[in-house]
Coordinates of C-alpha atoms in Angstrom, one line a residue:
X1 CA -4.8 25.4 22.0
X2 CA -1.6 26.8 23.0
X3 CA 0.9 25.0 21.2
X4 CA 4.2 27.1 22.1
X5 CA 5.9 23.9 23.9
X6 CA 9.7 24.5 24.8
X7 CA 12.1 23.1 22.6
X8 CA 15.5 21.7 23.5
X9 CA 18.7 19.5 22.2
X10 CA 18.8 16.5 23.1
X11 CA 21.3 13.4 22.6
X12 CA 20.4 10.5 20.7
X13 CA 20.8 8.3 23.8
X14 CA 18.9 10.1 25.4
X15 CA 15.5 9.7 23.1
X16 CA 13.3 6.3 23.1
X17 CA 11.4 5.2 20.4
X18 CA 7.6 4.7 21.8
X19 CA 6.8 1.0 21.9
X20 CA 3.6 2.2 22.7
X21 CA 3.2 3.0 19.2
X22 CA 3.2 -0.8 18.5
X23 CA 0.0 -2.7 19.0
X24 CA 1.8 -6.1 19.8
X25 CA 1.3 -8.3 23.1
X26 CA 4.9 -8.6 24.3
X27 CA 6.5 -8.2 27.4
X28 CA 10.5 -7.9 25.6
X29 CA 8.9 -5.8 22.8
X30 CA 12.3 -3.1 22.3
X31 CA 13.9 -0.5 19.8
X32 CA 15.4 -2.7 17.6
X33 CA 12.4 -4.9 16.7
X34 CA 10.4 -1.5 16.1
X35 CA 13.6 -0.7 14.1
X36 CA 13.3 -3.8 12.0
X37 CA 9.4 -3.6 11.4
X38 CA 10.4 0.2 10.0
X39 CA 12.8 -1.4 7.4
X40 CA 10.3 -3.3 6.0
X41 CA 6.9 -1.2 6.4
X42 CA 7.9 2.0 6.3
X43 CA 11.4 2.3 4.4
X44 CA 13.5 3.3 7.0
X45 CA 16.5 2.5 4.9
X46 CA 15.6 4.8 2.1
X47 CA 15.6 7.6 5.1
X48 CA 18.6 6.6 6.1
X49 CA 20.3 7.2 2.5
X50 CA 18.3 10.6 2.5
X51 CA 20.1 11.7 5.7
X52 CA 23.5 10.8 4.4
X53 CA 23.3 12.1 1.0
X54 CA 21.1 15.3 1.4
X55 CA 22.1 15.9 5.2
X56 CA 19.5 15.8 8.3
X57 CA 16.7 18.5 8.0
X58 CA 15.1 19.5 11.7
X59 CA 12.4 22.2 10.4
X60 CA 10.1 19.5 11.4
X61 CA 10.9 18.6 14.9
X62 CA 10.2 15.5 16.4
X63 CA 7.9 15.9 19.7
X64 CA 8.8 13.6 22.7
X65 CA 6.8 13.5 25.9
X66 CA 8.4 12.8 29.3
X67 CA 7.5 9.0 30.7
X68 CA 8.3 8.0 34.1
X69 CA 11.3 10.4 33.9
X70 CA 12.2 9.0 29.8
X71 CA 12.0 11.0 26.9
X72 CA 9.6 9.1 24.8
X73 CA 10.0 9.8 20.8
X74 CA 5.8 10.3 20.0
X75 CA 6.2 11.8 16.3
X76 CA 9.2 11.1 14.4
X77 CA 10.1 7.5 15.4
X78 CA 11.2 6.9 12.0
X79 CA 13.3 10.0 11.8
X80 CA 15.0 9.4 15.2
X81 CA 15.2 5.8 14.7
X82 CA 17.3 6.5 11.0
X83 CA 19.8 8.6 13.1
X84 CA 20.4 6.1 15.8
X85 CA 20.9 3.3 12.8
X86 CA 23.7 5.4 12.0
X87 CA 24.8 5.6 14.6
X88 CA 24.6 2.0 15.7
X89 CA 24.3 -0.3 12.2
X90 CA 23.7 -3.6 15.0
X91 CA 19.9 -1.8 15.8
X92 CA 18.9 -3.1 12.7
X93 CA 20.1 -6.6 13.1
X94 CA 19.8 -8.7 9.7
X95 CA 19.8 -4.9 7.9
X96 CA 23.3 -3.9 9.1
X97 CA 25.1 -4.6 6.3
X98 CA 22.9 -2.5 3.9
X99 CA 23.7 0.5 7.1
X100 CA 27.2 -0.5 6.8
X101 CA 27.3 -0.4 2.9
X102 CA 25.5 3.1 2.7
X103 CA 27.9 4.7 5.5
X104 CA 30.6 3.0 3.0
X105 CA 28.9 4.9 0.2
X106 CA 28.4 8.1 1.8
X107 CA 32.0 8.7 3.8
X108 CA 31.7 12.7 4.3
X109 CA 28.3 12.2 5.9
X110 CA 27.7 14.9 8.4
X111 CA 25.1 13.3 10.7
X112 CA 24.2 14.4 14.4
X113 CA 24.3 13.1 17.5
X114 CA 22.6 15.6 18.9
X115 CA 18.8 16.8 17.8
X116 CA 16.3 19.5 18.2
X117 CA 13.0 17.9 19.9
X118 CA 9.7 19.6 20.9
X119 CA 8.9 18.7 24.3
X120 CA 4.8 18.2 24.6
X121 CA 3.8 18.2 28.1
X122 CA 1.7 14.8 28.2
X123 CA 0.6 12.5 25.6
X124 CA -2.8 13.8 25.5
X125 CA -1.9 17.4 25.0
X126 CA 0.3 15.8 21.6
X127 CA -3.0 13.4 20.2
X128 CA -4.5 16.3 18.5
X129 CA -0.7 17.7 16.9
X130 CA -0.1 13.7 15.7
X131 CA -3.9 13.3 14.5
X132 CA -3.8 16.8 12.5
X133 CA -0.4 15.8 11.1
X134 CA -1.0 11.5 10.2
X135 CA -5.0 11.6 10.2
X136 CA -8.4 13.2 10.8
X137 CA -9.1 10.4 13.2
X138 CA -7.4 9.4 16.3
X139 CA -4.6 7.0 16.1
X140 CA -5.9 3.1 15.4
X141 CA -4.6 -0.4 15.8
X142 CA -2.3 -2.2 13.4
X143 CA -4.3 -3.8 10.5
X144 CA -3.6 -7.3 10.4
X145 CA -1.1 -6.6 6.9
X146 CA 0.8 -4.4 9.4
X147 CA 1.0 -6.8 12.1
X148 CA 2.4 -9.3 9.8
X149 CA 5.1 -7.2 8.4
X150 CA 6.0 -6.3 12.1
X151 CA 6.8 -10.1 12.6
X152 CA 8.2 -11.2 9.6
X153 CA 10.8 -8.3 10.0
X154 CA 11.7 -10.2 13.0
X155 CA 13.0 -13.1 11.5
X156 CA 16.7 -13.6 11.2
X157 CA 19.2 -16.7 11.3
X158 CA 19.0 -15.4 14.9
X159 CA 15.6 -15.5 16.1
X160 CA 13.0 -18.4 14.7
X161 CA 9.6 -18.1 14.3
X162 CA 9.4 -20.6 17.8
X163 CA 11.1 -17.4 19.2
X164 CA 8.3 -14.9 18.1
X165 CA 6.1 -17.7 19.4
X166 CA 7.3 -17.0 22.7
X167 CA 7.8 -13.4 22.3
X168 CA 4.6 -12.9 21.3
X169 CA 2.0 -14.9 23.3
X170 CA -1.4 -14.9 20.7
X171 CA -1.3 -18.6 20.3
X172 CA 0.3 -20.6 16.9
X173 CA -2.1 -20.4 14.1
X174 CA -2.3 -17.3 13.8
X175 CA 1.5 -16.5 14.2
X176 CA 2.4 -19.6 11.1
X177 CA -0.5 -17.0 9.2
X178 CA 1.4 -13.6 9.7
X179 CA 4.9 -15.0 8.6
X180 CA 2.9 -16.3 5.5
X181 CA 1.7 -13.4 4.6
X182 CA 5.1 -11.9 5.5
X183 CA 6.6 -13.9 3.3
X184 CA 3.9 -13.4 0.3
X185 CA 4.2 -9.8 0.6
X186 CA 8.5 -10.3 0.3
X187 CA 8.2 -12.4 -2.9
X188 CA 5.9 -10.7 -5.2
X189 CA 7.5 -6.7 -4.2
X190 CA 10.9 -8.8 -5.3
X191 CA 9.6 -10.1 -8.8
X192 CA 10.6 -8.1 -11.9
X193 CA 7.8 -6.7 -13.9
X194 CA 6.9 -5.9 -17.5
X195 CA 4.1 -3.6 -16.4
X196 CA 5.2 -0.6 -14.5
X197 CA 1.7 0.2 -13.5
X198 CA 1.2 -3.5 -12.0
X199 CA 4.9 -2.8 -10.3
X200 CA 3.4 0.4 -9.0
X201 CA 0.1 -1.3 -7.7
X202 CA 1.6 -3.8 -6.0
X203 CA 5.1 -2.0 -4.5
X204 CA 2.5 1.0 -3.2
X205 CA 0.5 -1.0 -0.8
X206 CA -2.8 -0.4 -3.3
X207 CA -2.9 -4.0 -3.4
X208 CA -4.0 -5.4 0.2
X209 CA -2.4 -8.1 1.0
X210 CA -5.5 -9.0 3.3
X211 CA -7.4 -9.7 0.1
X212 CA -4.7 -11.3 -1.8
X213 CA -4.6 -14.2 1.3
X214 CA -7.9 -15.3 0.3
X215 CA -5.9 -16.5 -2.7
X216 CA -3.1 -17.7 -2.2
X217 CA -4.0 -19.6 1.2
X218 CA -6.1 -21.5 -0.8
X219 CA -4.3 -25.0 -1.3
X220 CA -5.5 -25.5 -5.1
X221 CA -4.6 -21.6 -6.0
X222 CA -1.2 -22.3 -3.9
X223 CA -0.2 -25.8 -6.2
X224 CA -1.7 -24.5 -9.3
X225 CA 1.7 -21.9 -8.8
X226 CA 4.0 -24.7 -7.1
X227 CA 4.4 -22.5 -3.9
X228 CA 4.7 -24.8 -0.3
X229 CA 4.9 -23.1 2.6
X230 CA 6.4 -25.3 5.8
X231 CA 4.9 -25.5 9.5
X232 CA 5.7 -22.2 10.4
X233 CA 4.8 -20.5 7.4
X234 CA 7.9 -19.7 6.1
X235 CA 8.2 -20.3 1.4
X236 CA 10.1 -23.8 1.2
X237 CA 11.5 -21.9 -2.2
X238 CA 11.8 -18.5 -3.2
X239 CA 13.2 -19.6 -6.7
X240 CA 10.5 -18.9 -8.9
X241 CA 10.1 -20.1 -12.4
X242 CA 8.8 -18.5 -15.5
X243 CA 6.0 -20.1 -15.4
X244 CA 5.4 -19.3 -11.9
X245 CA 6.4 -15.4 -12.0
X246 CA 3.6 -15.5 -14.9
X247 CA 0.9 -17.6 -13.3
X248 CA 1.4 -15.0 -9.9
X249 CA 1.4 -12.1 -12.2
X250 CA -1.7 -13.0 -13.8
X251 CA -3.2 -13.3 -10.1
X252 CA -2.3 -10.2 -9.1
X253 CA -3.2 -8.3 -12.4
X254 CA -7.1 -9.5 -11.8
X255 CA -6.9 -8.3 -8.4
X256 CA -6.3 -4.9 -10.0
X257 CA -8.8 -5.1 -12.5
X258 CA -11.1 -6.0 -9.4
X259 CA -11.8 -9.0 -11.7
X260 CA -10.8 -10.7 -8.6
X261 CA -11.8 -9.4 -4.8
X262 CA -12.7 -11.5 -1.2
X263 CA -16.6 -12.5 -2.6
X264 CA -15.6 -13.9 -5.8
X265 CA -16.6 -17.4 -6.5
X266 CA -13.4 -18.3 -7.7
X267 CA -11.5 -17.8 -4.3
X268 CA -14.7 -20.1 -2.6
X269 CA -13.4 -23.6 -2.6
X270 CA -16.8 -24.9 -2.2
X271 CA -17.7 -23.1 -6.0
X272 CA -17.4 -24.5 -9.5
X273 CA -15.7 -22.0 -10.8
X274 CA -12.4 -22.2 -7.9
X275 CA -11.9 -25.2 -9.5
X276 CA -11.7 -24.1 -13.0
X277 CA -9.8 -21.2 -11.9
X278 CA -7.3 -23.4 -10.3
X279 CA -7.0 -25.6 -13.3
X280 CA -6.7 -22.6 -15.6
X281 CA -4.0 -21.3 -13.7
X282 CA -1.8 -24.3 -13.4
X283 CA -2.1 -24.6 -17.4
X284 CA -0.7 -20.9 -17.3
X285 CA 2.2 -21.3 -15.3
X286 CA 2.7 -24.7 -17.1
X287 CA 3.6 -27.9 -15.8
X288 CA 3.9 -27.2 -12.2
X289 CA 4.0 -30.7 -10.1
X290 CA 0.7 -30.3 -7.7
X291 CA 0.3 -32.1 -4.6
X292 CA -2.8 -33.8 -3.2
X293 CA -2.4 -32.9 0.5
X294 CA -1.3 -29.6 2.1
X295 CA 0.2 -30.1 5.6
X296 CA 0.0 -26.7 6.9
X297 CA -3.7 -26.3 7.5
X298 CA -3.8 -23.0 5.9
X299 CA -7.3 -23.5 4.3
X300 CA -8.4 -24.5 7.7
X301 CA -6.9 -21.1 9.1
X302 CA -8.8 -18.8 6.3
X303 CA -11.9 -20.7 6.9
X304 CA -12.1 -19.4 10.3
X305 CA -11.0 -16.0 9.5
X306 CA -13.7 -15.4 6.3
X307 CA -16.1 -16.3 9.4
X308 CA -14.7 -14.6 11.1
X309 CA -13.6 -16.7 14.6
X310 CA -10.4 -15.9 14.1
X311 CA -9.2 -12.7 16.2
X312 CA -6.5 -10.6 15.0
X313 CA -4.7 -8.4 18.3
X314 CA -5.6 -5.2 18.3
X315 CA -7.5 -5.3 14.8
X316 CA -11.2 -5.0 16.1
X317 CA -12.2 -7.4 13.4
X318 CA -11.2 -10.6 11.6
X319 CA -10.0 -9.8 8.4
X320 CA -8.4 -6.6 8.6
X321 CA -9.5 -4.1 5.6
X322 CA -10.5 -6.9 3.1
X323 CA -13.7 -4.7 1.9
X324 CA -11.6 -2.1 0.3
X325 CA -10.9 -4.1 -2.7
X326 CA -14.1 -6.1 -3.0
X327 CA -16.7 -5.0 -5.7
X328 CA -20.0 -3.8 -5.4
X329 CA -22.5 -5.8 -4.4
X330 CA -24.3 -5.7 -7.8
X331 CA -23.8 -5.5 -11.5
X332 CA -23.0 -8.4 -13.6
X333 CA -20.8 -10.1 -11.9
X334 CA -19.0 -10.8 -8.2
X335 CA -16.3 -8.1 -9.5
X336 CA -18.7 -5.4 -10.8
X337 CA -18.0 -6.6 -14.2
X338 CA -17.2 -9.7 -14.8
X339 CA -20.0 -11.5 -17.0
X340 CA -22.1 -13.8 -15.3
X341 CA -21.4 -16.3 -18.3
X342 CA -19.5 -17.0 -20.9
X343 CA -17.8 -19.0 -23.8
X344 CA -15.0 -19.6 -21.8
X345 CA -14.3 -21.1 -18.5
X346 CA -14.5 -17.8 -15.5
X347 CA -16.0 -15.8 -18.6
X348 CA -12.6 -16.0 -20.4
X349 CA -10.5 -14.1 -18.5
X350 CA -7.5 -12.1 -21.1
X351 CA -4.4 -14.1 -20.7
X352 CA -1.3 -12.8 -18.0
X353 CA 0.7 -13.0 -21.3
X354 CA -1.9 -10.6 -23.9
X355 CA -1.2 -6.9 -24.5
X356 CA -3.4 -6.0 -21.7
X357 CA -0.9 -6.3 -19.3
X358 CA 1.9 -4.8 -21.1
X359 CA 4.3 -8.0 -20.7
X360 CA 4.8 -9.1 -24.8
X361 CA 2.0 -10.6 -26.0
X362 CA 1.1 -11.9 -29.1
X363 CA -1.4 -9.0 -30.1
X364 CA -5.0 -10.9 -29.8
X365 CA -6.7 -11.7 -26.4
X366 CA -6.8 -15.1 -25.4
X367 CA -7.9 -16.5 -22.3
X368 CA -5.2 -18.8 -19.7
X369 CA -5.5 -21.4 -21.9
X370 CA -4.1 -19.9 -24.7
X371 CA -7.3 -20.3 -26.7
X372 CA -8.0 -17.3 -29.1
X373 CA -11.1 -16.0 -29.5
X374 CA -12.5 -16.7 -26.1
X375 CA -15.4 -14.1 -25.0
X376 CA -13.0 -11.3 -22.9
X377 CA -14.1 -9.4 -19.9
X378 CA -16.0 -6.5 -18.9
X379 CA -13.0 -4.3 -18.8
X380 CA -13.3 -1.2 -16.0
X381 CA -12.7 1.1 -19.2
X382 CA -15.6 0.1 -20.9
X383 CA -18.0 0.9 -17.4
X384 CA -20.2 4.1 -17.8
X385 CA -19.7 4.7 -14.5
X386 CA -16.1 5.5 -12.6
X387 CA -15.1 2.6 -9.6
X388 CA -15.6 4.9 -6.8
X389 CA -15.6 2.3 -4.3
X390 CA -13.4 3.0 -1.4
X391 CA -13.5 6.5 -1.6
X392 CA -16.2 8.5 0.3
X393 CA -15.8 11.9 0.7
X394 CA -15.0 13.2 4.0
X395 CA -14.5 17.2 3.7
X396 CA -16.6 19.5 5.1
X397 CA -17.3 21.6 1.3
X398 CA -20.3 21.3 -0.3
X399 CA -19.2 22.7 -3.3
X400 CA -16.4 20.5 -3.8
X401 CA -19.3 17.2 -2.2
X402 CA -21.6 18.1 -5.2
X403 CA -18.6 17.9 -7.8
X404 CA -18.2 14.5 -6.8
X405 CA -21.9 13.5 -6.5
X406 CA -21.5 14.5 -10.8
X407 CA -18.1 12.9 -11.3
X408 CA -20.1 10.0 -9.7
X409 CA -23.5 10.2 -11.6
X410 CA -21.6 10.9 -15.3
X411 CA -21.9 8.8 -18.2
X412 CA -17.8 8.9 -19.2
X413 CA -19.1 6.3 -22.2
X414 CA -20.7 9.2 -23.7
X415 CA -19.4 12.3 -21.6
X416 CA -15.4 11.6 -21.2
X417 CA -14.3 15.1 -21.6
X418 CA -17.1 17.0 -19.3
X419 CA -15.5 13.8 -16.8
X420 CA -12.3 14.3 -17.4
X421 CA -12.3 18.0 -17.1
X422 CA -14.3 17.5 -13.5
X423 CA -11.3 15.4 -12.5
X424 CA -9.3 17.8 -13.2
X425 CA -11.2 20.5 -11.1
X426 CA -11.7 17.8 -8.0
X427 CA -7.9 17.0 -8.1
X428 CA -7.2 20.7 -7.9
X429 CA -9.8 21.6 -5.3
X430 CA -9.7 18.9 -3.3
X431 CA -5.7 19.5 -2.4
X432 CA -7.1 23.1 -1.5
X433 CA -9.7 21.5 0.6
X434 CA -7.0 19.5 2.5
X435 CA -4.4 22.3 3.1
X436 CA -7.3 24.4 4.3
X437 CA -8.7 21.9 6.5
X438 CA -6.0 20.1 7.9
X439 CA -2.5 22.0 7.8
X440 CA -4.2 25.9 8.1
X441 CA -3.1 27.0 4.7
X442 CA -5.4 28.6 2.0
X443 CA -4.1 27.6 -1.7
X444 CA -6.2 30.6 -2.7
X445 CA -5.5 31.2 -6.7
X446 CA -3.3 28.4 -7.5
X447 CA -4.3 26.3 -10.3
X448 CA -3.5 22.8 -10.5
X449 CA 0.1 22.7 -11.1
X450 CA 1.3 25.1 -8.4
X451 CA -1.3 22.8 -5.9
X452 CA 0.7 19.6 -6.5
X453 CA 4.1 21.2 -6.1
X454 CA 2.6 22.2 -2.7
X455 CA 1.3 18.5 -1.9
X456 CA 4.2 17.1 -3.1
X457 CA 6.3 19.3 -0.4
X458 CA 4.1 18.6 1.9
X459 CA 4.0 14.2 1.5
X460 CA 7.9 14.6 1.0
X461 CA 8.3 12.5 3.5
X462 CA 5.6 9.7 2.8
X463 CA 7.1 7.4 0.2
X464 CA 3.7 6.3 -0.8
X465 CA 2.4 9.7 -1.7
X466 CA 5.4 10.7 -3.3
X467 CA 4.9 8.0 -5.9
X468 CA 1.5 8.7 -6.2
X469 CA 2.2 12.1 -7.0
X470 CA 4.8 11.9 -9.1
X471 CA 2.4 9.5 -11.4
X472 CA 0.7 12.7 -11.9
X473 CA 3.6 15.1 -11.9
X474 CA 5.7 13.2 -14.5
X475 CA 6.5 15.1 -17.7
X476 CA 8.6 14.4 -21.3
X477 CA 8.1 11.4 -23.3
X478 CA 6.4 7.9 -21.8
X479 CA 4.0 5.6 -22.7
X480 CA 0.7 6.0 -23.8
X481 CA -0.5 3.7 -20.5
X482 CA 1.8 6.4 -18.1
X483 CA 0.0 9.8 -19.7
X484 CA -3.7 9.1 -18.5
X485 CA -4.2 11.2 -15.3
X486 CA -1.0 13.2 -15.7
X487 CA -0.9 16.8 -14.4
X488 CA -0.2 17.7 -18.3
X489 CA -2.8 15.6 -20.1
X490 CA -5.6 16.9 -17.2
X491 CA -4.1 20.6 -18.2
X492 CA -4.5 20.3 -22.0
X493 CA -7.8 18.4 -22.0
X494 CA -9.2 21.3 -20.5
X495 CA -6.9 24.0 -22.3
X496 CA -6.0 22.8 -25.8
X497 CA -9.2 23.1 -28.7
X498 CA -7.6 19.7 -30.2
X499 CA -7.1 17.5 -26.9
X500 CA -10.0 15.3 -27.1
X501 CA -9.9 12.1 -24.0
X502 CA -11.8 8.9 -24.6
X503 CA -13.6 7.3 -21.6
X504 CA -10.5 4.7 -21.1
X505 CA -8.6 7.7 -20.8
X506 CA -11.0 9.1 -17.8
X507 CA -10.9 5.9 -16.3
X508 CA -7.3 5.6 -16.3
X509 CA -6.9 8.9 -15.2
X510 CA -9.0 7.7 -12.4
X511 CA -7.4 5.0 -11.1
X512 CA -4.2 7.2 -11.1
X513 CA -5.7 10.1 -9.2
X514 CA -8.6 8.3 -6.9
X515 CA -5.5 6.9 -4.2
X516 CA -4.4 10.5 -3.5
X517 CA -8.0 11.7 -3.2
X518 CA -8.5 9.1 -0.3
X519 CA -5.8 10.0 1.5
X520 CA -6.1 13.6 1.6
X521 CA -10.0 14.4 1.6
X522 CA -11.4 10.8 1.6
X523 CA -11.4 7.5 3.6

C-alpha cells in the first residue's frame, strides 16, 4: 500500500474536527461539544498544558481527508482540537477558565497557528493507517460509558439536560441514565484516596463504569450511601460525608477484588443476600437517613437493560462491556472466590476500613459490621490459578501462545517463582510481539528494560498507558504494595540467587502487568 500522501500546512481555521468520529444521533452535533467530551474522556486539558510547557511536536502528523471540499481532521482530533483551544479558550465552554488559567501560567508559550497535516486521499485509503495505529480491528461504536461521558461533558449553567433531550433525540430514559452515570463517574475520580492502587483502578478506566451501575442504580445500594439523584439524573449533593466516602470506597474496592461483578447475588434485588449487603453497607457508612421510595425509576431503567430491552445508540448491545469484570462462571462463588457460605453475613466480607485496603485500619480483619473474627474471603492471592479473565491472546506467535497456555495452567500456590519468572518473559516478549506486528519494528535483543522504554515512547501520548507503564517502570523507595510487578522486582527475581517471590507477589504482579498485555497483544 503506497502510503507516500502529500503533506502540506495548513491553518487552524482551516481544519475540522470529524463529527463523524462521534457515534451520537444529532442533527447540531459541532466542534465544541466534541471539544467538551475530550476534556472529560480523553484529557484534552492535560494536552493542552503539554503543548504550552514542552512546545507542539509535529513528527506525528495528523492526517485529514478532503469532504465536500473541507479538510476533515481523521487522526489527531485531539491534537488539533488542543491547538484551537488555545487558540479560542470559548471552544471549550464551562472549561475556559482552566484554558485561560494555563495560558496565564504559561505566558512565553510558542504555539502555532499553522500545522503540518498529511493529506489521505479518501477515508477508506486512511481506515487501515488509523486501525494499525488505535487497533487491530476496525474502528467501533461508542460503548455506552463513552456515550455517557460525551453527554454529561455537555452540561453547563448553559445548556440543561432538557436541552440534550432535544439535541439528542434517543428518547428520556435513557438520556436521565447517561447523565447518571456521568455524574457517578465525576464523583468517585474526585474522592481522595488512602490506597493509591484503588486511586489507580478507578482514575485508569480499569473499573467499568458499566458494571459499577448495576450498583449503584440499585435504590437500596443508592440509600444505604445517602446518594439521590433528581429527574434528570443529575447528584442532588456532591458533599460527601465520611461515612459516605468510606461506604463508596468499600464498593468499589470489592469490585476490584472481583468480590463484586454484574451476576453477583448481592447486586439482584430479588436475592437474600442484596438485602444484607445493603444493610451492611448502611451500618458502614453509618447513620445515613434512607428513604422508602425512589422517584427516579432508576431500578426500573436497569431492569430493562440487565434484559436487555433497553437499546443503547450505536452500542450493538444493551449493556455495553459489562462481561469484562464479571467472574467466571464457576468456582466457589458468583466472584470466582467468594465462599458459598459463611459465619458472616455475604461470607464476611474484610471491612473498607481493615489493612486490606491500605486506608488505617486497626490491624485485624473485620467484616462491615465491625465484628472481629468474622470468616474473611477467598482473597485473589490465595487462588492457584492467575485471573486471566479478560485477556485472550490475540498474536499470531505460537511461541509466545504456549507461554501463556503455562502462565495459565501453573500452580503459583506452589510454583510462584517459575510464574513469576514467565511473567517476566511474557511482559518482555509480548511488547516485541506488538512492535513486530503492529508498528513494523523488530525489538530484536532487547531485554525487558530497554522494551518498556520503547513502549513507553511509543503510548506517550495515551494517558492510560502511560500510567500503566510507569506502574511497572517506577524505581527508588515505595511501598511494599507498589513493588509487585515492577520492572526491577520482575529483573531480580529472575537475576538475584536471594530474590525469592511468594504467590501474592505473582498475583500482584499480575494484576499490574495483565492491563498492558490486553491492550497491546490481547483483547
Amino acid at each position: 500500500m503506497d502510503m507516500r500522501w502529500p503533506i502540506e500546512d495548513r491553518d487552524l481555521d482551516e481544519l475540522e474536527l470529524d463529527l463523524r468520529n462521534v457515534r451520537i444521533p444529532a442533527e447540531a452535533l459541532d466542534e465544541s461539544a466534541i471539544a467538551n467530551y475530550l476534556v472529560e474522556a480523553e484529557d484534552l486539558l492535560d494536552l493542552v498544558r503539554d503543548i504550552l510547557r514542552d512546545g507542539y511536536l509535529d513528527n506525528d502528523l495528523p492526517v485529514v481527508v478532503m469532504d465536500d471540499g473541507r479538510r476533515v481532521v481523521v487522526e489527531g482530533n485531539r491534537r488539533i482540537t488542543a491547538l484551537k483551544a488555545i487558540h479560542n479558550p470559548e471552544l471549550l465552554g464551562k472549561s475556559a477558565p482552566r484554558i485561560e488559567r494555563l495560558l496565564s501560567r504559561y505566558p512565553d508559550a510558542d504555539t502555532p497557528t499553522q500545522v503540518r497535516v498529511m493529506v489521505a486521499p479518501s477515508r477508506e485509503a486512511a481506515q487501515p493507517l488509523l486501525a494499525r495505529l488505535h487497533t487491530r480491528n476496525a474502528k467501533k461504536s461508542w460503548l455506552r460509558e463513552q456515550q455517557a461521558v460525551f453527554y454529561h461533558a455537555q452540561l453547563s449553567p448553559s445548556v440543561t439536560v432538557d436541552d440534550l433531550r432535544t439535541l439528542y433525540p434517543i428518547g428520556t430514559t435513557p438520556i436521565a441514565s447517561f447523565i447518571r452515570m456521568g455524574e457517578m463517574r465525576e464523583l468517585i475520580r474526585s474522592m481522595k484516596y488512602d490506597d493509591p492502587g484503588l486511586e489507580e483502578f478507578v482514575k485508569t478506566s480499569q473499573l467499568k463504569m458499566t458494571s459499577f451501575e448495576y450498583a449503584y442504580e440499585l435504590p437500596k445500594i443508592r440509600q444505604a450511601l445517602g446518594l439521590n439523584f433528581d429527574k434528570d439524573g443529575r447528584l442532588v449533593s456532591k458533599r460527601l460525608s465520611d461515612g459516605q466516602r468510606r461506604g463508596l470506597m468499600y464498593l468499589l474496592e470489592e469490585f476490584r477484588a472481583k468480590r463484586l461483578n454484574t451476576r453477583s447475588p448481592e447486586l439482584r434485588s430479588a436475592k437474600d443476600e442484596h438485602n444484607i449487603f445493603a444493610e451492611q453497607l448502611r451500618q458502614l457508612v453509618g447513620g445515613i437517613e434512607t428513604h422508602a421510595s425512589d422517584p427516579t425509576g432508576a431500578e426500573e431503567d436497569l431492569s430493562a437493560s440487565q434484559n436487555g430491552s433497553t437499546s443503547v445508540p450505536g452500542s450493538g448491545n444493551s449493556d455495553g462491556s459489562d462481561a469484562d469484570i464479571a467472574g467466571p462462571s464457576s468456582g466457589t462463588g458468583p466472584a470466582g472466590g467468594r465462599p458459598s457460605g459463611g459465619t458472616g453475613p455475604a461470607g464476611g466480607r474484610p471491612s473498607a476500613t481493615g489493612p486490606e485496603t491500605g486506608s488505617g485500619g486497626t490491624g485485624h480483619q473485620t467484616g462491615p459490621t465491625g465484628q472481629p473474627g468474622s470468616r474473611g474471603p477467598n482473597r485473589g492471592e490465595t487462588r492457584s490459578r492467575l485471573d486471566m479473565e479478560g485477556f485472550e491472546y490475540k498474536g499470531s506467535s505460537s511461541g509466545l501462545r504456549r507461554r501463556f497456555e503455562e502462565l495459565q495452567r501453573l500452580d503459583v500456590r506452589d510454583f510462584p517463582n517459575a510464574a513469576h519468572d514467565l511473567l517476566r518473559t511474557v511482559l518482555e516478549c509480548s511488547i516485541k510481539d506488538h512492535f513486530a506486528t503492529v508498528r513494523q519494528m523488530r525489538l530484536t535483543g532487547k531485554q525487558l528494560g530497554a522494551c518498556m522504554t520503547e513502549l513507553a515512547s511509543a503510548y506517550q501520548n495515551d494517558q492510560r498507558m502511560t500510567s500503566l507503564i510507569n506502574a511497572i517502570n517506577r524505581k527508588g523507595r515505595m511501598p511494599a504494595a507498589q513493588y509487585a510487578g515492577t520492572a526491577f522486582s520482575l529483573n531480580a527475581s529472575n537475576h538475584e540467587p536471594d530474590s525469592f517471590v511468594a504467590g501474592r507477589d505473582v498475583h500482584e504482579a499480575w494484576d499490574r502487568i495483565k492491563p498492558i498485555l490486553i491492550e497491546i497483544v490481547g483483547s
